[in-house]
């Protein structure tokens, strides 16, 4: 950003070592840990980087745009004396930036009177407000079974070839502040969207852009794009830049912000690459030992605080390498985020959209976001019953595959029927189908009505009385 | 308080090296840079000092000053700990919020305990008394739920030359003067203790009573002794945190120390907002009045996460020394181990398994050994029980932290992802969990509930184990192929699983289950099994048993019967007997 130009700072000509995106500079003094540098090649072209490690006269610098074209003697490095900061302003909504926050839509640099450090600072747990207001996404598998709450971080665990982008775009299009069944929201809270792409293809970025445009949301979206052919190291900065803007909008401008981060797996790979070149001790699968803390420094920048009515809700998307949920990236993510939405290849092949694998999915904040006065009193029992019944369906299916469906008891045959209907009618819905919470709950009860009432031990007798086969 | 001892020469995240004084000691508390960031000496070589810094080091430069304090990382102990929430190095988070707003700033120095509060002190000693470490000088009603006992610091002894009269004092004001071998010393209600050094006690006692948690699967099947150590391992989403919260809420400890170590910010907020509204079933007071919270969330500095465990256990030991039973929850010890790994990696130490340092096991052992049922220095009995959550990567229990932890605990509550997916909570897997305290607890149960708990527990475990064997057959041939006697085992096991082991943390009645209710529920289910067994031997069909109206009641008794109306269980028993009698009559 222009802020850094002509700001002076210490300058060094010539570097000691260049390796991958890392440059080691010696003969420096008074360099700060984590400060920004500008690196000029022999033709005077500038790229930015930051200090990863600093000794008495040596600094290790990662260069975001890569080191192609840098030579030992002709490279100039200028240390700017401060951590990376970006301007933040409401005007950034409706704009498109690169992964470092520089506009790439042909428009001018945003004018801001406020610059913020992209690393942010941890939110004090006592300053937080516990998230309880649910977001109606219009998607039954989410609203009914894994309710999203404003201020939650709920990642989508997907695999290559699965429709996670369509799902994320649909959530963004349809998200509204939820209201109890029978009531309309007292005020229509409009979400603004901060979209950060890390290493995704041009088509994907274009898909999101079109989707935002079609729903007329484009003026409410700030897009930060680090595409597949952009320098990988820049990816380490992109989510932080995006979240810095999100924090400003949510906590200074009182807005409700939905943050989409995609694809976190690419981010982690960039982190591994840097770690590897620095010769750090690897932990699992070559990822650095601090992957958990690093991811936490991104995901924890979510929530609500007492001094603002705004909120940040995060929907990170990650593709699980080889569909393996125990891979370090989804694994550590799941430990930090408040649940996960898992997509299933199996359901996708059966032409079910969204192919949400209900059983491994989870929303940790659901329990306090639903129920009487929030959705409906029976919601929690209903979803527990649907979970339990659908879990039993899996057992019956494996039994049926051995002994055949005809040999099953009548009750178990009912379970099979329930399972099929649950997938076809509850999980499955159209790309533009926007179900109210009441519709979702009604479908749930209609499906439970396939089963005999004595099988329904998770719902209360009163609830059976009121909703069963009604 | 502090003086310059060196200058920074190298910075890599939370690890900083400095050159300077050779007088600095290992594990000394230091302050780094112009902002006076808190750090601790973790390595010394010649005049090179290696420091782990408890705050973000962004922007720090070589040449920055390092200040020594001459003392190790310590916690402040005294009235005012309860109801507090601290970060990993005992800075009070609410005060931090007042100082730096919603986000945690750097270089803010705060006293952990509020100095201006006046506490109502009642002396229990008089001038001329000879006292030793641990002697109770007097008491302070710290909260309506707990009487704080002001102790002589463990390493002091002597004769009292002055004792303050009953009245209100701050923790800085003297409440007694003590003549020791090294001269006269003033005592206040405030003490400091280095976190990495266990507080002394007179002797260790054998564990004899369980830490009752109100959770049936834990109390009845896998009990933890007061003074024992337990681990709760489970992949993400298996329900570790809810289990920890449940224990923190309902455990029959007088003091609960809850350490949120590298976990989610919103979870700590949940505890903060929920606990003041919950009432301890024993004291009738808000739970917060017996709770100390330590929150070092995942995005807070990693070195302070490493320290948070020690801060917590030292506070726990302090209340133990007053003669209280303390339960300490650490969620999660894996994050703490990862902090060790991260620091170790930055020190470029040789890694052992999966990048963890070779001293991981030793550190885990040191921590878990600080649990114990002891006779304190003043002859009271107190205990610290540790319940550590473990977050194994990919839910794989063969990883180093789970495996090493297993060596130092005696109670293993294995959480199961499959159970959690079916929303069976608490998702404690009864085939993988164990408790080595079962034999030690039998006498206590006999006295409390007048039933042979150990035999009943054994019967329940047999049925559950048998079920898993039969389930394998059912998976191959279907349930109809089994004889009715074996199908009864499946039926009873279902009752045990759904009617007994499953317990809803969200249900008002079921969230906490008193031991009396637990044992009587178990008794009813076993009684059902015995009667049904007899009838089936006479030729009745399993469907007849299954269709008895009472079965549904047994399934729902956990919520149908309120905790103060246990006599209703007798009604269910009567109903059970009537229906069984009827059936039996048909097959006479």
Short mmCIF file of N, CA, C and O in Angstrom, two decimals, chain B residues 412-521:
data_model
loop_
_atom_site.label_atom_id
_atom_site.label_comp_id
_atom_site.label_asym_id
_atom_site.label_seq_id
_atom_site.Cartn_x
_atom_site.Cartn_y
_atom_site.Cartn_z
N UNK B 412 -9.31 -43.98 33.10
CA UNK B 412 -9.25 -43.65 31.69
C UNK B 412 -10.66 -43.62 31.14
O UNK B 412 -11.34 -44.64 31.09
N UNK B 413 -11.13 -42.44 30.77
CA UNK B 413 -12.48 -42.30 30.25
C UNK B 413 -12.38 -42.05 28.74
O UNK B 413 -12.27 -40.91 28.30
N UNK B 414 -12.42 -43.14 27.99
CA UNK B 414 -12.21 -43.04 26.55
C UNK B 414 -13.48 -42.57 25.88
O UNK B 414 -14.52 -43.23 25.97
N UNK B 415 -13.42 -41.45 25.19
CA UNK B 415 -14.60 -40.97 24.48
C UNK B 415 -14.58 -41.54 23.06
O UNK B 415 -13.53 -41.76 22.48
N UNK B 416 -15.78 -41.79 22.57
CA UNK B 416 -15.92 -42.56 21.34
C UNK B 416 -16.68 -41.73 20.32
O UNK B 416 -17.79 -41.28 20.56
N UNK B 417 -16.04 -41.52 19.19
CA UNK B 417 -16.64 -40.71 18.13
C UNK B 417 -17.95 -41.32 17.62
O UNK B 417 -18.90 -40.60 17.33
N UNK B 418 -17.98 -42.66 17.54
CA UNK B 418 -19.18 -43.31 17.01
C UNK B 418 -20.38 -43.07 17.94
O UNK B 418 -21.49 -42.78 17.49
N UNK B 419 -20.14 -43.17 19.23
CA UNK B 419 -21.22 -42.89 20.19
C UNK B 419 -21.66 -41.43 20.06
O UNK B 419 -22.85 -41.11 20.08
N UNK B 420 -20.67 -40.54 19.93
CA UNK B 420 -21.00 -39.11 19.82
C UNK B 420 -21.82 -38.85 18.56
O UNK B 420 -22.76 -38.06 18.59
N UNK B 421 -21.47 -39.53 17.47
CA UNK B 421 -22.22 -39.32 16.23
C UNK B 421 -23.66 -39.75 16.38
O UNK B 421 -24.55 -39.19 15.78
N UNK B 422 -23.90 -40.79 17.19
CA UNK B 422 -25.28 -41.23 17.43
C UNK B 422 -25.90 -40.42 18.56
O UNK B 422 -26.97 -40.75 19.05
N UNK B 423 -25.22 -39.37 18.98
CA UNK B 423 -25.67 -38.49 20.05
C UNK B 423 -25.90 -39.27 21.35
O UNK B 423 -26.84 -39.00 22.09
N UNK B 424 -25.05 -40.29 21.58
CA UNK B 424 -25.05 -40.96 22.87
C UNK B 424 -24.02 -40.23 23.72
O UNK B 424 -22.81 -40.34 23.49
N UNK B 425 -24.50 -39.45 24.69
CA UNK B 425 -23.61 -38.68 25.57
C UNK B 425 -23.89 -39.04 27.02
O UNK B 425 -25.03 -39.33 27.35
N UNK B 426 -22.93 -38.99 27.91
CA UNK B 426 -21.51 -38.82 27.63
C UNK B 426 -20.99 -39.99 26.80
O UNK B 426 -21.33 -41.13 27.10
N UNK B 427 -20.16 -39.70 25.80
CA UNK B 427 -19.78 -40.74 24.86
C UNK B 427 -18.63 -41.60 25.39
O UNK B 427 -17.72 -41.96 24.66
N UNK B 428 -18.68 -41.92 26.68
CA UNK B 428 -17.63 -42.76 27.29
C UNK B 428 -17.82 -44.20 26.82
O UNK B 428 -18.87 -44.80 27.06
N UNK B 429 -16.83 -44.72 26.16
CA UNK B 429 -16.90 -46.09 25.66
C UNK B 429 -16.64 -47.06 26.80
O UNK B 429 -15.56 -47.07 27.39
N UNK B 430 -17.65 -47.91 27.11
CA UNK B 430 -17.54 -48.77 28.30
C UNK B 430 -16.60 -49.94 28.08
O UNK B 430 -16.22 -50.59 29.03
N UNK B 431 -16.25 -50.20 26.83
CA UNK B 431 -15.34 -51.32 26.60
C UNK B 431 -13.88 -50.88 26.63
O UNK B 431 -12.98 -51.69 26.85
N UNK B 432 -13.65 -49.61 26.37
CA UNK B 432 -12.26 -49.14 26.31
C UNK B 432 -11.83 -48.41 27.58
O UNK B 432 -10.65 -48.23 27.82
N UNK B 433 -12.79 -47.95 28.37
CA UNK B 433 -12.44 -47.17 29.55
C UNK B 433 -12.09 -48.10 30.71
O UNK B 433 -12.44 -49.28 30.70
N UNK B 434 -11.40 -47.56 31.69
CA UNK B 434 -11.16 -48.36 32.88
C UNK B 434 -10.94 -47.45 34.08
O UNK B 434 -10.67 -46.25 33.92
N UNK B 435 -11.10 -48.03 35.26
CA UNK B 435 -10.74 -47.31 36.48
C UNK B 435 -10.03 -48.30 37.38
O UNK B 435 -10.54 -49.39 37.64
N UNK B 436 -8.85 -47.92 37.83
CA UNK B 436 -8.13 -48.80 38.76
C UNK B 436 -8.54 -48.52 40.21
O UNK B 436 -7.97 -49.07 41.13
N UNK B 437 -9.51 -47.66 40.39
CA UNK B 437 -9.93 -47.30 41.75
C UNK B 437 -11.13 -48.13 42.23
O UNK B 437 -11.59 -47.92 43.34
N UNK B 438 -11.64 -49.02 41.36
CA UNK B 438 -12.88 -49.71 41.69
C UNK B 438 -12.81 -50.41 43.05
O UNK B 438 -13.68 -50.23 43.91
N UNK B 439 -11.75 -51.20 43.27
CA UNK B 439 -11.65 -51.94 44.53
C UNK B 439 -11.56 -51.00 45.74
O UNK B 439 -12.15 -51.25 46.78
N UNK B 440 -10.83 -49.90 45.55
CA UNK B 440 -10.65 -48.95 46.66
C UNK B 440 -11.95 -48.27 47.06
O UNK B 440 -12.08 -47.76 48.16
N UNK B 441 -12.90 -48.23 46.13
CA UNK B 441 -14.11 -47.45 46.38
C UNK B 441 -15.25 -48.30 46.95
O UNK B 441 -16.27 -47.76 47.37
N UNK B 442 -15.08 -49.63 46.94
CA UNK B 442 -16.19 -50.52 47.31
C UNK B 442 -16.72 -50.23 48.72
O UNK B 442 -17.93 -50.18 48.94
N UNK B 443 -15.80 -50.01 49.66
CA UNK B 443 -16.22 -49.78 51.04
C UNK B 443 -17.06 -48.52 51.16
O UNK B 443 -18.05 -48.48 51.87
N UNK B 444 -16.63 -47.48 50.47
CA UNK B 444 -17.36 -46.21 50.52
C UNK B 444 -18.80 -46.42 50.07
O UNK B 444 -19.74 -45.96 50.71
N UNK B 445 -18.97 -47.12 48.96
CA UNK B 445 -20.32 -47.36 48.43
C UNK B 445 -21.15 -48.15 49.43
O UNK B 445 -22.33 -47.86 49.61
N UNK B 446 -20.53 -49.13 50.06
CA UNK B 446 -21.28 -49.96 51.00
C UNK B 446 -21.83 -49.08 52.13
O UNK B 446 -22.97 -49.20 52.53
N UNK B 447 -20.98 -48.17 52.60
CA UNK B 447 -21.42 -47.28 53.68
C UNK B 447 -22.50 -46.31 53.22
O UNK B 447 -23.46 -46.04 53.92
N UNK B 448 -22.32 -45.77 52.02
CA UNK B 448 -23.21 -44.71 51.56
C UNK B 448 -24.57 -45.23 51.14
O UNK B 448 -25.58 -44.63 51.44
N UNK B 449 -24.59 -46.29 50.36
CA UNK B 449 -25.85 -46.68 49.76
C UNK B 449 -26.30 -48.04 50.22
O UNK B 449 -27.34 -48.53 49.79
N UNK B 450 -25.49 -48.68 51.04
CA UNK B 450 -25.91 -49.94 51.63
C UNK B 450 -26.24 -50.98 50.56
O UNK B 450 -27.18 -51.75 50.71
N UNK B 451 -25.53 -50.97 49.50
CA UNK B 451 -25.74 -52.02 48.49
C UNK B 451 -24.38 -52.48 48.00
O UNK B 451 -23.39 -51.75 48.10
N UNK B 452 -24.40 -53.65 47.42
CA UNK B 452 -23.14 -54.18 46.92
C UNK B 452 -22.89 -53.63 45.52
O UNK B 452 -23.17 -54.27 44.51
N UNK B 453 -22.38 -52.41 45.53
CA UNK B 453 -22.15 -51.72 44.26
C UNK B 453 -21.21 -52.50 43.37
O UNK B 453 -21.44 -52.64 42.17
N UNK B 454 -20.15 -53.04 43.96
CA UNK B 454 -19.13 -53.67 43.13
C UNK B 454 -19.71 -54.86 42.35
O UNK B 454 -19.40 -55.04 41.17
N UNK B 455 -20.55 -55.67 43.01
CA UNK B 455 -21.15 -56.80 42.31
C UNK B 455 -22.09 -56.32 41.22
O UNK B 455 -22.09 -56.84 40.11
N UNK B 456 -22.91 -55.30 41.57
CA UNK B 456 -23.85 -54.79 40.58
C UNK B 456 -23.11 -54.21 39.38
O UNK B 456 -23.50 -54.41 38.23
N UNK B 457 -22.04 -53.49 39.67
CA UNK B 457 -21.23 -52.92 38.59
C UNK B 457 -20.70 -54.04 37.70
O UNK B 457 -20.74 -53.95 36.47
N UNK B 458 -20.24 -55.11 38.36
CA UNK B 458 -19.71 -56.26 37.62
C UNK B 458 -20.77 -56.87 36.71
O UNK B 458 -20.49 -57.19 35.55
N UNK B 459 -21.99 -57.01 37.25
CA UNK B 459 -23.06 -57.59 36.43
C UNK B 459 -23.35 -56.72 35.21
O UNK B 459 -23.50 -57.22 34.10
N UNK B 460 -23.43 -55.41 35.46
CA UNK B 460 -23.71 -54.50 34.35
C UNK B 460 -22.62 -54.60 33.29
O UNK B 460 -22.90 -54.68 32.09
N UNK B 461 -21.37 -54.61 33.74
CA UNK B 461 -20.25 -54.69 32.79
C UNK B 461 -20.30 -55.99 32.00
O UNK B 461 -20.00 -56.02 30.81
N UNK B 462 -20.70 -57.10 32.67
CA UNK B 462 -20.77 -58.38 31.99
C UNK B 462 -21.81 -58.33 30.87
O UNK B 462 -21.56 -58.78 29.75
N UNK B 463 -22.96 -57.75 31.20
CA UNK B 463 -24.02 -57.67 30.18
C UNK B 463 -23.55 -56.83 29.00
O UNK B 463 -23.75 -57.19 27.84
N UNK B 464 -22.88 -55.71 29.29
CA UNK B 464 -22.44 -54.84 28.21
C UNK B 464 -21.35 -55.50 27.35
O UNK B 464 -21.33 -55.36 26.13
N UNK B 465 -20.47 -56.23 28.01
CA UNK B 465 -19.42 -56.92 27.26
C UNK B 465 -20.01 -58.02 26.40
O UNK B 465 -19.65 -58.19 25.23
N UNK B 466 -20.94 -58.77 27.02
CA UNK B 466 -21.61 -59.85 26.30
C UNK B 466 -22.34 -59.28 25.08
O UNK B 466 -22.31 -59.87 23.99
N UNK B 467 -22.95 -58.11 25.26
CA UNK B 467 -23.68 -57.51 24.14
C UNK B 467 -22.76 -57.27 22.95
O UNK B 467 -23.11 -57.55 21.81
N UNK B 468 -21.56 -56.77 23.23
CA UNK B 468 -20.69 -56.43 22.11
C UNK B 468 -20.29 -57.70 21.36
O UNK B 468 -20.12 -57.69 20.15
N UNK B 469 -20.19 -58.83 22.11
CA UNK B 469 -19.87 -60.09 21.45
C UNK B 469 -21.06 -60.53 20.58
O UNK B 469 -20.88 -60.89 19.43
N UNK B 470 -22.25 -60.43 21.18
CA UNK B 470 -23.44 -60.84 20.43
C UNK B 470 -23.69 -59.93 19.22
O UNK B 470 -24.13 -60.39 18.18
N UNK B 471 -23.38 -58.65 19.40
CA UNK B 471 -23.59 -57.71 18.28
C UNK B 471 -22.81 -58.14 17.05
O UNK B 471 -23.26 -57.96 15.91
N UNK B 472 -21.64 -58.71 17.28
CA UNK B 472 -20.85 -59.17 16.13
C UNK B 472 -21.58 -60.27 15.38
O UNK B 472 -21.55 -60.33 14.16
N UNK B 473 -22.24 -61.14 16.16
CA UNK B 473 -23.01 -62.22 15.51
C UNK B 473 -24.21 -61.62 14.78
O UNK B 473 -24.51 -61.98 13.66
N UNK B 474 -24.88 -60.70 15.47
CA UNK B 474 -26.07 -60.08 14.87
C UNK B 474 -25.71 -59.42 13.55
O UNK B 474 -26.45 -59.49 12.58
N UNK B 475 -24.54 -58.82 13.48
CA UNK B 475 -24.12 -58.16 12.25
C UNK B 475 -24.00 -59.16 11.11
O UNK B 475 -24.08 -58.79 9.95
N UNK B 476 -23.76 -60.41 11.44
CA UNK B 476 -23.62 -61.42 10.39
C UNK B 476 -24.93 -62.10 10.04
O UNK B 476 -25.19 -62.38 8.89
N UNK B 477 -25.72 -62.39 11.05
CA UNK B 477 -26.88 -63.22 10.79
C UNK B 477 -28.21 -62.59 11.18
O UNK B 477 -29.26 -63.17 10.95
N UNK B 478 -28.17 -61.42 11.78
CA UNK B 478 -29.43 -60.80 12.19
C UNK B 478 -29.83 -61.26 13.58
O UNK B 478 -29.44 -62.35 14.01
N UNK B 479 -30.62 -60.46 14.29
CA UNK B 479 -30.95 -60.77 15.69
C UNK B 479 -31.87 -61.99 15.82
O UNK B 479 -31.84 -62.68 16.84
N UNK B 480 -32.67 -62.25 14.78
CA UNK B 480 -33.65 -63.34 14.91
C UNK B 480 -32.98 -64.70 15.07
O UNK B 480 -33.60 -65.64 15.57
N UNK B 481 -31.72 -64.78 14.63
CA UNK B 481 -31.06 -66.08 14.70
C UNK B 481 -30.62 -66.43 16.12
O UNK B 481 -30.24 -67.55 16.40
N UNK B 482 -30.65 -65.44 17.02
CA UNK B 482 -30.19 -65.71 18.39
C UNK B 482 -31.31 -66.33 19.21
O UNK B 482 -32.47 -66.02 19.00
N UNK B 483 -30.95 -67.20 20.17
CA UNK B 483 -31.96 -67.69 21.09
C UNK B 483 -32.45 -66.55 21.98
O UNK B 483 -31.74 -65.56 22.19
N UNK B 484 -33.67 -66.70 22.51
CA UNK B 484 -34.27 -65.62 23.28
C UNK B 484 -33.46 -65.21 24.50
O UNK B 484 -33.47 -64.05 24.90
N UNK B 485 -32.77 -66.16 25.10
CA UNK B 485 -31.96 -65.81 26.28
C UNK B 485 -30.90 -64.79 25.92
O UNK B 485 -30.60 -63.86 26.68
N UNK B 486 -30.31 -64.99 24.73
CA UNK B 486 -29.28 -64.04 24.31
C UNK B 486 -29.91 -62.73 23.84
O UNK B 486 -29.32 -61.67 24.02
N UNK B 487 -31.10 -62.83 23.27
CA UNK B 487 -31.75 -61.60 22.86
C UNK B 487 -32.15 -60.77 24.07
O UNK B 487 -32.22 -59.54 23.98
N UNK B 488 -32.37 -61.44 25.19
CA UNK B 488 -32.66 -60.69 26.41
C UNK B 488 -31.44 -59.86 26.83
O UNK B 488 -31.58 -58.73 27.29
N UNK B 489 -30.26 -60.44 26.62
CA UNK B 489 -29.05 -59.69 26.94
C UNK B 489 -28.98 -58.41 26.10
O UNK B 489 -28.68 -57.32 26.60
N UNK B 490 -29.34 -58.55 24.84
CA UNK B 490 -29.36 -57.36 23.98
C UNK B 490 -30.37 -56.35 24.51
O UNK B 490 -30.12 -55.15 24.53
N UNK B 491 -31.53 -56.87 24.95
CA UNK B 491 -32.58 -55.99 25.45
C UNK B 491 -32.13 -55.26 26.72
O UNK B 491 -32.29 -54.04 26.84
N UNK B 492 -31.56 -56.00 27.66
CA UNK B 492 -31.10 -55.37 28.90
C UNK B 492 -29.96 -54.39 28.62
O UNK B 492 -29.90 -53.31 29.20
N UNK B 493 -29.08 -54.79 27.71
CA UNK B 493 -27.96 -53.91 27.38
C UNK B 493 -28.48 -52.60 26.79
O UNK B 493 -27.96 -51.53 27.07
N UNK B 494 -29.56 -52.72 25.99
CA UNK B 494 -30.14 -51.50 25.43
C UNK B 494 -30.66 -50.61 26.55
O UNK B 494 -30.48 -49.39 26.54
N UNK B 495 -31.33 -51.26 27.53
CA UNK B 495 -31.81 -50.49 28.69
C UNK B 495 -30.65 -49.81 29.41
O UNK B 495 -30.74 -48.65 29.81
N UNK B 496 -29.57 -50.55 29.59
CA UNK B 496 -28.41 -49.99 30.28
C UNK B 496 -27.84 -48.81 29.49
O UNK B 496 -27.52 -47.76 30.06
N UNK B 497 -27.72 -49.01 28.20
CA UNK B 497 -27.11 -47.96 27.38
C UNK B 497 -27.99 -46.72 27.33
O UNK B 497 -27.55 -45.62 27.61
N UNK B 498 -29.26 -46.93 26.93
CA UNK B 498 -30.11 -45.76 26.69
C UNK B 498 -30.78 -45.25 27.96
O UNK B 498 -30.99 -44.05 28.11
N UNK B 499 -31.10 -46.18 28.86
CA UNK B 499 -31.82 -45.75 30.05
C UNK B 499 -30.90 -45.36 31.20
O UNK B 499 -31.31 -44.64 32.11
N UNK B 500 -29.66 -45.84 31.16
CA UNK B 500 -28.78 -45.58 32.29
C UNK B 500 -27.54 -44.78 31.90
O UNK B 500 -27.30 -43.70 32.43
N UNK B 501 -26.76 -45.29 30.94
CA UNK B 501 -25.48 -44.64 30.63
C UNK B 501 -25.67 -43.30 29.93
O UNK B 501 -24.95 -42.35 30.20
N UNK B 502 -26.64 -43.26 29.02
CA UNK B 502 -26.90 -42.01 28.34
C UNK B 502 -27.43 -40.99 29.33
O UNK B 502 -28.34 -41.28 30.08
N UNK B 503 -26.84 -39.80 29.30
CA UNK B 503 -27.28 -38.81 30.27
C UNK B 503 -27.20 -37.45 29.61
O UNK B 503 -26.15 -37.09 29.07
N UNK B 504 -28.28 -36.72 29.64
CA UNK B 504 -28.31 -35.45 28.92
C UNK B 504 -27.80 -34.32 29.81
O UNK B 504 -28.34 -34.07 30.88
N UNK B 505 -26.78 -33.62 29.32
CA UNK B 505 -26.26 -32.47 30.06
C UNK B 505 -27.23 -31.30 30.00
O UNK B 505 -27.14 -30.38 30.79
N UNK B 506 -28.15 -31.37 29.04
CA UNK B 506 -29.04 -30.22 28.82
C UNK B 506 -30.35 -30.36 29.57
O UNK B 506 -31.08 -29.41 29.74
N UNK B 507 -30.66 -31.61 30.01
CA UNK B 507 -31.93 -31.83 30.69
C UNK B 507 -31.82 -31.40 32.15
O UNK B 507 -30.85 -31.71 32.84
N UNK B 508 -32.83 -30.71 32.62
CA UNK B 508 -32.75 -30.15 33.96
C UNK B 508 -32.62 -31.22 35.04
O UNK B 508 -31.82 -31.10 35.96
N UNK B 509 -33.41 -32.29 34.90
CA UNK B 509 -33.37 -33.36 35.90
C UNK B 509 -32.14 -34.22 35.72
O UNK B 509 -31.44 -34.57 36.67
N UNK B 510 -31.84 -34.55 34.47
CA UNK B 510 -30.87 -35.58 34.19
C UNK B 510 -29.42 -35.09 34.26
O UNK B 510 -28.50 -35.89 34.39
N UNK B 511 -29.21 -33.79 34.20
CA UNK B 511 -27.86 -33.26 34.16
C UNK B 511 -27.02 -33.75 35.34
O UNK B 511 -25.83 -34.03 35.20
N UNK B 512 -27.66 -33.85 36.50
CA UNK B 512 -26.96 -34.33 37.69
C UNK B 512 -27.75 -35.48 38.28
O UNK B 512 -28.95 -35.37 38.53
N UNK B 513 -27.10 -36.61 38.53
CA UNK B 513 -27.78 -37.77 39.07
C UNK B 513 -27.14 -38.15 40.41
O UNK B 513 -25.98 -38.56 40.43
N UNK B 514 -27.85 -38.02 41.53
CA UNK B 514 -27.24 -38.36 42.81
C UNK B 514 -26.91 -39.86 42.89
O UNK B 514 -27.57 -40.66 42.21
N UNK B 515 -25.94 -40.22 43.71
CA UNK B 515 -25.54 -41.63 43.77
C UNK B 515 -26.69 -42.55 44.16
O UNK B 515 -26.80 -43.66 43.65
N UNK B 516 -27.55 -42.09 45.07
CA UNK B 516 -28.69 -42.91 45.47
C UNK B 516 -29.54 -43.27 44.26
O UNK B 516 -29.97 -44.41 44.10
N UNK B 517 -29.76 -42.29 43.43
CA UNK B 517 -30.57 -42.53 42.24
C UNK B 517 -29.84 -43.47 41.28
O UNK B 517 -30.43 -44.40 40.72
N UNK B 518 -28.55 -43.23 41.14
CA UNK B 518 -27.76 -44.07 40.23
C UNK B 518 -27.87 -45.54 40.60
O UNK B 518 -28.19 -46.38 39.77
N UNK B 519 -27.65 -45.82 41.88
CA UNK B 519 -27.59 -47.22 42.29
C UNK B 519 -28.97 -47.85 42.20
O UNK B 519 -29.11 -49.01 41.84
N UNK B 520 -30.00 -47.07 42.50
CA UNK B 520 -31.34 -47.66 42.45
C UNK B 520 -31.81 -47.87 41.02
O UNK B 520 -32.52 -48.83 40.73
N UNK B 521 -31.39 -47.00 40.13
CA UNK B 521 -31.72 -47.22 38.72
C UNK B 521 -31.04 -48.47 38.21
O UNK B 521 -31.65 -49.31 37.53
#
